[in-house]
PDB file of C-alpha atoms and ligand atoms in Angstrom:
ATOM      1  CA  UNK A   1     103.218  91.776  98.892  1.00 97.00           C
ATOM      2  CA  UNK A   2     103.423  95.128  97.456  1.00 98.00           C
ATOM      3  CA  UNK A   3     106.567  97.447  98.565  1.00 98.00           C
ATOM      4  CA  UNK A   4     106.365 101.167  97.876  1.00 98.00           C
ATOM      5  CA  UNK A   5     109.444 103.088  98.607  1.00 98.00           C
ATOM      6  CA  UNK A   6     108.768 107.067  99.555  1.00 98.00           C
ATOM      7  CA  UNK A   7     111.159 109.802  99.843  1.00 98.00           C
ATOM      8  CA  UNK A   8     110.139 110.544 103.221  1.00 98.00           C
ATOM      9  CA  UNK A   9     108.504 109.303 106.831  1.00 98.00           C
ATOM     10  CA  UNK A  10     105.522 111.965 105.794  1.00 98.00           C
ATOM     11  CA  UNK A  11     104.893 110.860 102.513  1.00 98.00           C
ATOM     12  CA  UNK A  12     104.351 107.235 104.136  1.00 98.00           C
ATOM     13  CA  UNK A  13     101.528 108.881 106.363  1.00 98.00           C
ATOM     14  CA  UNK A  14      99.879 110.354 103.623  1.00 98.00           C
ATOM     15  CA  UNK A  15      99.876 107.303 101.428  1.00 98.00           C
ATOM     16  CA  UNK A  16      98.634 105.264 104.511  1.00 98.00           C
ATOM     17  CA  UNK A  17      95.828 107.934 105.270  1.00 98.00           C
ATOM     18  CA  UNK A  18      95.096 107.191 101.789  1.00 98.00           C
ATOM     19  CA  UNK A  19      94.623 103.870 101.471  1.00 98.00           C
ATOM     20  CA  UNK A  20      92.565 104.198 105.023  1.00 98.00           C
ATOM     21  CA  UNK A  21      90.554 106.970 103.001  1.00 98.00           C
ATOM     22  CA  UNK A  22      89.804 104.748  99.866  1.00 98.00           C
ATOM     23  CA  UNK A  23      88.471 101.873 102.177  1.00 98.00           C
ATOM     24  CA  UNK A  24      86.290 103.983 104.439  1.00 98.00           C
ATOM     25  CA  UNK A  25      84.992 105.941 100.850  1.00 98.00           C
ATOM     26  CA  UNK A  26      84.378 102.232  99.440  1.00 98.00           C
ATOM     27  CA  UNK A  27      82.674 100.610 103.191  1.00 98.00           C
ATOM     28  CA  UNK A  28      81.690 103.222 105.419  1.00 98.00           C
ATOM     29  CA  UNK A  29      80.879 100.575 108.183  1.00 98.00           C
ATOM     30  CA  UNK A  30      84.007  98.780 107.595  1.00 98.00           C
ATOM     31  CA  UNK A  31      86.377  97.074 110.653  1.00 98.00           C
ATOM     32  CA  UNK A  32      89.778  98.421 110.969  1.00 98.00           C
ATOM     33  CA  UNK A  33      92.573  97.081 112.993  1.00 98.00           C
ATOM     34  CA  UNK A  34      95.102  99.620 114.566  1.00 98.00           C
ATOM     35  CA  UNK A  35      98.246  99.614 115.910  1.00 98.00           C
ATOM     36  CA  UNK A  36     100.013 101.418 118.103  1.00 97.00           C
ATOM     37  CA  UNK A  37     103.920 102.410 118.526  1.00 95.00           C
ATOM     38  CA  UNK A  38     105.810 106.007 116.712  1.00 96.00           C
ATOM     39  CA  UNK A  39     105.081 104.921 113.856  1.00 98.00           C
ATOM     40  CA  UNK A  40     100.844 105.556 113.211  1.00 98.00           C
ATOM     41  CA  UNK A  41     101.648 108.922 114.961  1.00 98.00           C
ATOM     42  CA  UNK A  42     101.513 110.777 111.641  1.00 98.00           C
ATOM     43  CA  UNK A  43      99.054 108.402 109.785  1.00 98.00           C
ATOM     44  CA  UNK A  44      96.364 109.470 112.744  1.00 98.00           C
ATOM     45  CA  UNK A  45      97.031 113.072 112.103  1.00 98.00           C
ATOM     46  CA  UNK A  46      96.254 112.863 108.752  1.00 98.00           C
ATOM     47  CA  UNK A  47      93.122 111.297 109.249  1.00 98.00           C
ATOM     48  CA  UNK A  48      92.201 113.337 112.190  1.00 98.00           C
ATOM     49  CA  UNK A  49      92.791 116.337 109.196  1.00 98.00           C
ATOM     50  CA  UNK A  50      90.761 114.331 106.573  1.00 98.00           C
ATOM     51  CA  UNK A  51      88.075 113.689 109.626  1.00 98.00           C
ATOM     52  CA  UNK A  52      88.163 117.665 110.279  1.00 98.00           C
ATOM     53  CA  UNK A  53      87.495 118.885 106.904  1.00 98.00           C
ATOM     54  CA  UNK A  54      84.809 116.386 106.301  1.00 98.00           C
ATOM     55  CA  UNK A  55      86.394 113.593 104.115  1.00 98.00           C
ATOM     56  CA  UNK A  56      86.279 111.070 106.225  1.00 98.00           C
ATOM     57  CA  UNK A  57      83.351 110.450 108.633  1.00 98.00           C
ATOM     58  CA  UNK A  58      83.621 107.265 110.966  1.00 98.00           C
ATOM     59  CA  UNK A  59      80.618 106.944 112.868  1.00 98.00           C
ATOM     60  CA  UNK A  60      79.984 103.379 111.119  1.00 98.00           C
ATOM     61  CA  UNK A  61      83.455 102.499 111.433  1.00 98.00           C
ATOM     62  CA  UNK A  62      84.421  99.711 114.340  1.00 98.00           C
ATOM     63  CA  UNK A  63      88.146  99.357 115.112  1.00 98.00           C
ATOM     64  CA  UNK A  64      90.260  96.216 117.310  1.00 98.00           C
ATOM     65  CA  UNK A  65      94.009  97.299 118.400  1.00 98.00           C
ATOM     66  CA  UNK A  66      96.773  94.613 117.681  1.00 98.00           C
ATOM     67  CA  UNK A  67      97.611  94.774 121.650  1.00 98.00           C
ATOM     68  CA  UNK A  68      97.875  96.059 125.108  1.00 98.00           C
ATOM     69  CA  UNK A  69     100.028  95.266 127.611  1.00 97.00           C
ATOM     70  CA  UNK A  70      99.535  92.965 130.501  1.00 98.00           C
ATOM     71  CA  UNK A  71      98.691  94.803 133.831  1.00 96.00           C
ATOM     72  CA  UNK A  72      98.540  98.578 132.523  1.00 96.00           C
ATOM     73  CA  UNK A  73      94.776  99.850 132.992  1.00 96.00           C
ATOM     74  CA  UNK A  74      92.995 101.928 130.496  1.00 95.00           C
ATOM     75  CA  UNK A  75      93.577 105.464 132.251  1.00 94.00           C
ATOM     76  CA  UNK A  76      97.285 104.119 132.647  1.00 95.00           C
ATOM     77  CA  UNK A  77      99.437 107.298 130.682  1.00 94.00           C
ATOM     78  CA  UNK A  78     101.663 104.490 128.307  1.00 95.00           C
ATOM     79  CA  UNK A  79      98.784 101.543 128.575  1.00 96.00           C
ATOM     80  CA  UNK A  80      97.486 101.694 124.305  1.00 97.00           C
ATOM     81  CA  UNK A  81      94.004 102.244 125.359  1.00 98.00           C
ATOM     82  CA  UNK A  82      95.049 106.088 126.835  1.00 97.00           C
ATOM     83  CA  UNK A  83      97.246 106.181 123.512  1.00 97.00           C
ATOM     84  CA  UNK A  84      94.898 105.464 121.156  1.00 98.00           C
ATOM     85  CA  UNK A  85      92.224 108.010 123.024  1.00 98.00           C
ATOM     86  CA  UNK A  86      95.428 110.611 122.928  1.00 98.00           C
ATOM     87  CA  UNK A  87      96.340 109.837 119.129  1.00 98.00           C
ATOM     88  CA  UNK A  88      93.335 109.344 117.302  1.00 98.00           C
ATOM     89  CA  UNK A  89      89.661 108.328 118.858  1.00 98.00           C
ATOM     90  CA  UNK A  90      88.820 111.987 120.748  1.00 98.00           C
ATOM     91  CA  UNK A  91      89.738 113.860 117.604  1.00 98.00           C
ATOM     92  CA  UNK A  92      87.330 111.815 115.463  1.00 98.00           C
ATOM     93  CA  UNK A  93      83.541 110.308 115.315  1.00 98.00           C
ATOM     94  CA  UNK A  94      84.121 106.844 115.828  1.00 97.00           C
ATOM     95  CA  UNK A  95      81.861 104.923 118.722  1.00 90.00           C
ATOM     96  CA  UNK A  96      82.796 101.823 118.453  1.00 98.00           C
ATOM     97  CA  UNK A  97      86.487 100.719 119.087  1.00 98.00           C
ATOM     98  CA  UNK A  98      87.981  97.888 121.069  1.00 98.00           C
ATOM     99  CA  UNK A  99      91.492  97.103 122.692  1.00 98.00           C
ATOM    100  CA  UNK A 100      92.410  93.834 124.457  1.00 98.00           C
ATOM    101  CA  UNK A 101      92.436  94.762 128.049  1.00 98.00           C
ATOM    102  CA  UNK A 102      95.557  93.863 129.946  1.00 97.00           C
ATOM    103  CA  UNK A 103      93.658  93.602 133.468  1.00 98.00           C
ATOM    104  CA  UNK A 104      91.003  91.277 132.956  1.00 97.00           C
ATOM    105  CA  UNK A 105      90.649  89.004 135.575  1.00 97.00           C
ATOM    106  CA  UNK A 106      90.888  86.137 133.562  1.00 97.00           C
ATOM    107  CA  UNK A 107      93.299  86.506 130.438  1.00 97.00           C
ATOM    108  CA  UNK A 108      92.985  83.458 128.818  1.00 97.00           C
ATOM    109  CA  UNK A 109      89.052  83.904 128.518  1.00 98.00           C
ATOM    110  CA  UNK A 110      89.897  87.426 127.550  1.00 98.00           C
ATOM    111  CA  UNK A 111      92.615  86.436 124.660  1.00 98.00           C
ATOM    112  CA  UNK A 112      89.368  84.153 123.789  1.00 98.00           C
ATOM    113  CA  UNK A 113      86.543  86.881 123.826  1.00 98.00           C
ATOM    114  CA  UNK A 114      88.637  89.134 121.329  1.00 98.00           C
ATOM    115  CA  UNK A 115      88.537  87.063 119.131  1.00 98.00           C
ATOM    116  CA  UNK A 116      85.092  85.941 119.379  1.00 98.00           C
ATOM    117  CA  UNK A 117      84.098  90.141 119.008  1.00 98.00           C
ATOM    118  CA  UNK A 118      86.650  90.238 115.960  1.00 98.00           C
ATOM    119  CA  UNK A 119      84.299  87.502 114.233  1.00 98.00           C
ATOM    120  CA  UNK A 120      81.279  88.852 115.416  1.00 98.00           C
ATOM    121  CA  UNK A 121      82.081  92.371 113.384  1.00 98.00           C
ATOM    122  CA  UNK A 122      82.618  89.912 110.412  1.00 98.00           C
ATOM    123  CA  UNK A 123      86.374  90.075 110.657  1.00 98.00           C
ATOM    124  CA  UNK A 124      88.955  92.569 109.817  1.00 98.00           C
ATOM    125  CA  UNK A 125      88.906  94.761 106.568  1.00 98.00           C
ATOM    126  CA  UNK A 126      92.344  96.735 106.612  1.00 98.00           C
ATOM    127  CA  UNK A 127      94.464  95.840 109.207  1.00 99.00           C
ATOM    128  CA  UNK A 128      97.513  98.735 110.172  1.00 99.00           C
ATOM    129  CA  UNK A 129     100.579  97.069 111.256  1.00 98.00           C
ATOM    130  CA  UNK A 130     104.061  98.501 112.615  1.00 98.00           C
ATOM    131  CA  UNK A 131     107.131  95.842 113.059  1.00 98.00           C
ATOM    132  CA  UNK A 132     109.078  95.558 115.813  1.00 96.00           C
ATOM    133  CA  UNK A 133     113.424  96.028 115.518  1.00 95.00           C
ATOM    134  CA  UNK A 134     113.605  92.233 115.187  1.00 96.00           C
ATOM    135  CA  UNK A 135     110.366  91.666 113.179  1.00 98.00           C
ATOM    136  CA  UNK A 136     107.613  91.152 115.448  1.00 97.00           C
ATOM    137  CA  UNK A 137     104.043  92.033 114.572  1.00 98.00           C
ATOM    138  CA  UNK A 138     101.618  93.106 117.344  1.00 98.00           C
ATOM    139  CA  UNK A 139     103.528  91.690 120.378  1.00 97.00           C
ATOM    140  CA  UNK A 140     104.345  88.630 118.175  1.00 97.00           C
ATOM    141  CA  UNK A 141     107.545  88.158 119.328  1.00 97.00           C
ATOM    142  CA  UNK A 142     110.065  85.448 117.378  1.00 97.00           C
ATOM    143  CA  UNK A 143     109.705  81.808 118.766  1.00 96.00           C
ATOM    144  CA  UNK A 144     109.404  78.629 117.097  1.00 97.00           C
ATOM    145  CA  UNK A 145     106.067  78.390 115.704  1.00 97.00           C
ATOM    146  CA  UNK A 146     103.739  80.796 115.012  1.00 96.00           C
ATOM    147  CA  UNK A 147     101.257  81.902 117.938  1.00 95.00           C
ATOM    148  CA  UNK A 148      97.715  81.545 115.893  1.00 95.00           C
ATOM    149  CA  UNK A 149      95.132  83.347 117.688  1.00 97.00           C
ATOM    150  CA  UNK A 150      94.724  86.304 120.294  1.00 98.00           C
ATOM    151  CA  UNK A 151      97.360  84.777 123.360  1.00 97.00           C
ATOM    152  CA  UNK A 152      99.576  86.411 126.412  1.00 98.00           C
ATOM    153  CA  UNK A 153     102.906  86.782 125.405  1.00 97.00           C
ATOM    154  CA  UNK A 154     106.543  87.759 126.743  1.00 96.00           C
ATOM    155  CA  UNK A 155     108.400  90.622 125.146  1.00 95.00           C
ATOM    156  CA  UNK A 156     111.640  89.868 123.910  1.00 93.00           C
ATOM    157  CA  UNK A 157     114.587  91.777 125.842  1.00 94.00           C
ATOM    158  CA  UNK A 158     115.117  94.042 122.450  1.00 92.00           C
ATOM    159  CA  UNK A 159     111.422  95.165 122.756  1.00 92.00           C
ATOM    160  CA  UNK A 160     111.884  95.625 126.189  1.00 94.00           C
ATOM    161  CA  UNK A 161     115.080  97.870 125.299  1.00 92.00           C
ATOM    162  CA  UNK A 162     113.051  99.452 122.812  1.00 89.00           C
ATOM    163  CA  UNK A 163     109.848 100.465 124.380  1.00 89.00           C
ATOM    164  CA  UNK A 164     112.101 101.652 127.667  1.00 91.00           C
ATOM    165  CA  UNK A 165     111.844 104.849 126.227  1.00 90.00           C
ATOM    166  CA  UNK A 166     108.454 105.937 126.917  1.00 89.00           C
ATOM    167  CA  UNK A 167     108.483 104.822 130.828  1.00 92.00           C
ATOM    168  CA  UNK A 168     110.834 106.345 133.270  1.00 91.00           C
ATOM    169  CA  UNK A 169     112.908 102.990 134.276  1.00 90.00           C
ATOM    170  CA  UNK A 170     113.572  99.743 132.283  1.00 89.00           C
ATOM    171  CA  UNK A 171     111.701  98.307 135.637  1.00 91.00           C
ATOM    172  CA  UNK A 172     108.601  99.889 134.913  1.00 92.00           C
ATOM    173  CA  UNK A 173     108.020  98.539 130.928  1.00 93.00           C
ATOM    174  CA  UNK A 174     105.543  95.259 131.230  1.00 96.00           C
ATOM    175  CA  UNK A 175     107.212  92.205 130.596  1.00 96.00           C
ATOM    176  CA  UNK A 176     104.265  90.505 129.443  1.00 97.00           C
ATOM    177  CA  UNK A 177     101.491  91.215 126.543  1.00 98.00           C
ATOM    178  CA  UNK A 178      97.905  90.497 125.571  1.00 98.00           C
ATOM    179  CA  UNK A 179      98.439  90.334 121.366  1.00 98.00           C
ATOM    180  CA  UNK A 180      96.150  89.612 118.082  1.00 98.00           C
ATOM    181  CA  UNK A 181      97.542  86.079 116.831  1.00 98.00           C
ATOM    182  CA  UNK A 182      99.821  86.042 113.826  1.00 98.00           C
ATOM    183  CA  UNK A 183      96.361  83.946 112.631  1.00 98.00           C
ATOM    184  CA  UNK A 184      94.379  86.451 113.729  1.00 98.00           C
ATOM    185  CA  UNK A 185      96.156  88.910 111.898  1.00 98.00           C
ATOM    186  CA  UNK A 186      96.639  87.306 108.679  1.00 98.00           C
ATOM    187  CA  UNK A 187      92.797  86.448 108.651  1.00 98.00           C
ATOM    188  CA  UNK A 188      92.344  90.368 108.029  1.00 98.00           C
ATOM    189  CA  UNK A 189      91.334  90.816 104.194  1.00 98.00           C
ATOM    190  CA  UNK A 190      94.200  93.476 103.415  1.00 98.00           C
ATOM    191  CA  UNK A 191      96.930  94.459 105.331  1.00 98.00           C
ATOM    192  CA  UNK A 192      99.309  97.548 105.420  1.00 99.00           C
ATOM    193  CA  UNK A 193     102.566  98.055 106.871  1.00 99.00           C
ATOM    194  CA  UNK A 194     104.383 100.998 107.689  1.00 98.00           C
ATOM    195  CA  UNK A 195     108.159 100.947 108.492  1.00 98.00           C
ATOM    196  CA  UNK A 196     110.054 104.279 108.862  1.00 98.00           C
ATOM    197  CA  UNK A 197     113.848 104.541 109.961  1.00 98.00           C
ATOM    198  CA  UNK A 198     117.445 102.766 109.646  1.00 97.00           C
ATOM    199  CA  UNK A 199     116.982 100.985 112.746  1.00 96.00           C
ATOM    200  CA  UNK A 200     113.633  98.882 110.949  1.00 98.00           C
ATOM    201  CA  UNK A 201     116.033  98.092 107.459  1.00 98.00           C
ATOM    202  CA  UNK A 202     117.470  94.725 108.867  1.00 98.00           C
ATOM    203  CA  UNK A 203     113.948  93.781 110.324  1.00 98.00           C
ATOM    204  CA  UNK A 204     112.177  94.607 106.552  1.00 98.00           C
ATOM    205  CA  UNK A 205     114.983  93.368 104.968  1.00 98.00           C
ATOM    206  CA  UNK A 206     114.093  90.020 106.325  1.00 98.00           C
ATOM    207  CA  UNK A 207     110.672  90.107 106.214  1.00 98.00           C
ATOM    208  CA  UNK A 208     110.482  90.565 102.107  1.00 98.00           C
ATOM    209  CA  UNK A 209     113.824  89.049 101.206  1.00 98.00           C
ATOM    210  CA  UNK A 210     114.409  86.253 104.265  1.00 98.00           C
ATOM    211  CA  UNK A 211     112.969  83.052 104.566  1.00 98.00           C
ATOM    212  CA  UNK A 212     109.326  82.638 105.929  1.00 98.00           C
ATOM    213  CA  UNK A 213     109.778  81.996 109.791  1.00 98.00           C
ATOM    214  CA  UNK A 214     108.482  82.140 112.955  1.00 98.00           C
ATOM    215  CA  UNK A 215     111.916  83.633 113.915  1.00 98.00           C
ATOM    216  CA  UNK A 216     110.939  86.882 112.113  1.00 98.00           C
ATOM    217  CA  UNK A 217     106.911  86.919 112.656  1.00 98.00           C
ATOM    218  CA  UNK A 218     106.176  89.624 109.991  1.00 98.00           C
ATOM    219  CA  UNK A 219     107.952  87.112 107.492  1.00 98.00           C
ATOM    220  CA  UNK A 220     104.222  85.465 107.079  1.00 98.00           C
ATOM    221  CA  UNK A 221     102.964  88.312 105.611  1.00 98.00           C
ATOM    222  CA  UNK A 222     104.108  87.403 102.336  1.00 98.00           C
ATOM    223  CA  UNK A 223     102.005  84.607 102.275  1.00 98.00           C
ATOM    224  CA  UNK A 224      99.184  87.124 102.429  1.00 98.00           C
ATOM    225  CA  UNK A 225      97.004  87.829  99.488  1.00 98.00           C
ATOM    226  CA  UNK A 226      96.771  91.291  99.980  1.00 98.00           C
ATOM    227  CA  UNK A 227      99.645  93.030 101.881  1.00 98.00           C
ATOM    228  CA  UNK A 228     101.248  96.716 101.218  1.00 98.00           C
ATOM    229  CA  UNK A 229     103.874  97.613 102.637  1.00 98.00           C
ATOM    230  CA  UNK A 230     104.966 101.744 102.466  1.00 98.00           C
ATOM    231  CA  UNK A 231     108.578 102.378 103.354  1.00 98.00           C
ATOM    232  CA  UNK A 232     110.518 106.191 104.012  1.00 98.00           C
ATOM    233  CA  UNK A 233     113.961 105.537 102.458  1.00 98.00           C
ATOM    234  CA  UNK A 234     115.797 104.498 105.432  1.00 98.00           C
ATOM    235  CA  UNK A 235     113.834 101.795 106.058  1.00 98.00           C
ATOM    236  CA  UNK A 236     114.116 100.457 102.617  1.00 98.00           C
ATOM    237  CA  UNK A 237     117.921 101.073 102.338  1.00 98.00           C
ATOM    238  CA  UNK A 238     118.930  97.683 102.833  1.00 98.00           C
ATOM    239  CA  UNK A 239     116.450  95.996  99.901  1.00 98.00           C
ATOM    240  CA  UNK A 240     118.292  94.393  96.899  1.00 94.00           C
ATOM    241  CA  UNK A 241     115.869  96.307  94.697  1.00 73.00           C
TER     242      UNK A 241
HETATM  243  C1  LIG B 301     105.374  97.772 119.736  1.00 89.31           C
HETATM  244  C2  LIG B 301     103.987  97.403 119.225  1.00 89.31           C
HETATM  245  C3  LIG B 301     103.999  97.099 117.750  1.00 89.31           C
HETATM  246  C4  LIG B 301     104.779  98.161 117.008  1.00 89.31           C
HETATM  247  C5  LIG B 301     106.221  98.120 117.448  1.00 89.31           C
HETATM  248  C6  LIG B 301     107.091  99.149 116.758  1.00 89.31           C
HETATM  249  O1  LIG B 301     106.089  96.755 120.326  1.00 89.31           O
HETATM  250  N1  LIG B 301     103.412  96.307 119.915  1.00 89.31           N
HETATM  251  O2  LIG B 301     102.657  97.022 117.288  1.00 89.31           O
HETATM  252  O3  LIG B 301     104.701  97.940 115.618  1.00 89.31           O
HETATM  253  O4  LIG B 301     106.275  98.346 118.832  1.00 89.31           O
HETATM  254  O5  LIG B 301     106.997 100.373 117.414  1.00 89.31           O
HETATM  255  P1  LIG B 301     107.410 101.752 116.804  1.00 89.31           P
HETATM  256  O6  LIG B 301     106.386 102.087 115.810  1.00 89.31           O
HETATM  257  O7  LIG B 301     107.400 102.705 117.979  1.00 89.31           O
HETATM  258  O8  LIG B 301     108.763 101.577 116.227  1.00 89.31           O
END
């Protein structure tokens, strides 16, 4: 696991939009996993920017979200589909993207078709990952063993808490997920993680200086091969070094 430490939130976005760059440069048809959450927000702008003055062209690009939630539809204002539309796919050329959806009629055989379309695009090149306040990845929330592939999960009451904020009662946030596997993810052949803010230093703080546990799901990642991690300040201020 690399760790870069930046000055600033915006400097993290343009390091991520980067790294995005140099893959796309190096496999113009390559598979992307995205993420959703505050903290892409400025990563997508900068590629939307790199898209706009003809750096970056994704028409052979194919992209898989981490998640959706369970019972939102597509044209649903906080469901990730309508987000990811919003942030990032109407500004660019991409054609080919995929989200879990979270109204399927049959979720298990959902959870399994994702990941049968994740290995039928030959897997995951760069995967984009946020982390949740108490070190979930995707809507891997902590438990006691890993969850391996694409499954239906409960939010924890701090994700709840957390993700309050964008509906207009505690009520309305789902209670229930459709999430990549922590397998699923760490099958991708590099990985990047963003982490902005004091309120993510405990969670990062664990996850590159804790033990490896399913109590603190991004904790795997160090058992990655290829994982970068780009930090503001904040979010780095509890590291020993
Ligand atoms: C959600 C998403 C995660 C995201 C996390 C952090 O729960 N499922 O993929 O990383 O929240 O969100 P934010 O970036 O808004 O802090």
């Amino acid at each position: 696991m690399i760790v870069h430490v930046f000055e600033n939130a915006a400097q993290v976005a343009r390091a991520a939009a980067a790294l995005f760059t140099a893959q796309i440069l190096k496999k113009p048809d390559s598979v992307l996993g995205l993420a959703t959450g505050s903290t892409p927000i400025d990563t997508y702008q900068e590629l939307i920017r790199l898209h706009k003055d003809g750096i970056l062209d994704f028409s052979r690009v194919t992209t898989f979200n981490l998640d959706e939630y369970v019972g939102l539809p597509a044209d649903h204002e906080q469901s990730y589909d309508y987000f990811m539309r919003q942030q990032l796919f109407s500004h660019i050329n991409i054609k080919s993207t995929h989200l879990p959806s979270g109204i399927a009629p049959d979720m298990t055989q959902e959870c399994r078709d994702y990941e049968e379309l994740i290995k039928q695009a030959g897997g995951i090149d760069l995967q984009l990952l946020g982390i949740g306040n108490n070190g979930h990845i995707g809507f891997n929330e902590p438990a006691d063993a890993f969850p391996y592939n694409t499954n239906i999960t409960s939010l924890a009451d701090s994700t709840i808490k957390a993700n309050r904020r964008f509906f207009t009662s505690e009520d309305e946030v789902p209670k229930t997920a459709i999430s990549m596997g922590i397998g699923t993810i760490m099958e991708a052949r590099s990985i990047l993680l963003l982490a902005m803010g004091e309120g993510k230093a405990d969670a990062i703080l664990q996850m590159v200086e804790g033990p490896i546990t399913p109590r603190l799901p991004a904790s795997i990642l160090r058992s990655h091969p290829s994982v970068t991690v780009l930090l503001d300040k904040a979010a780095a201020s509890k590291l020993s070094c």
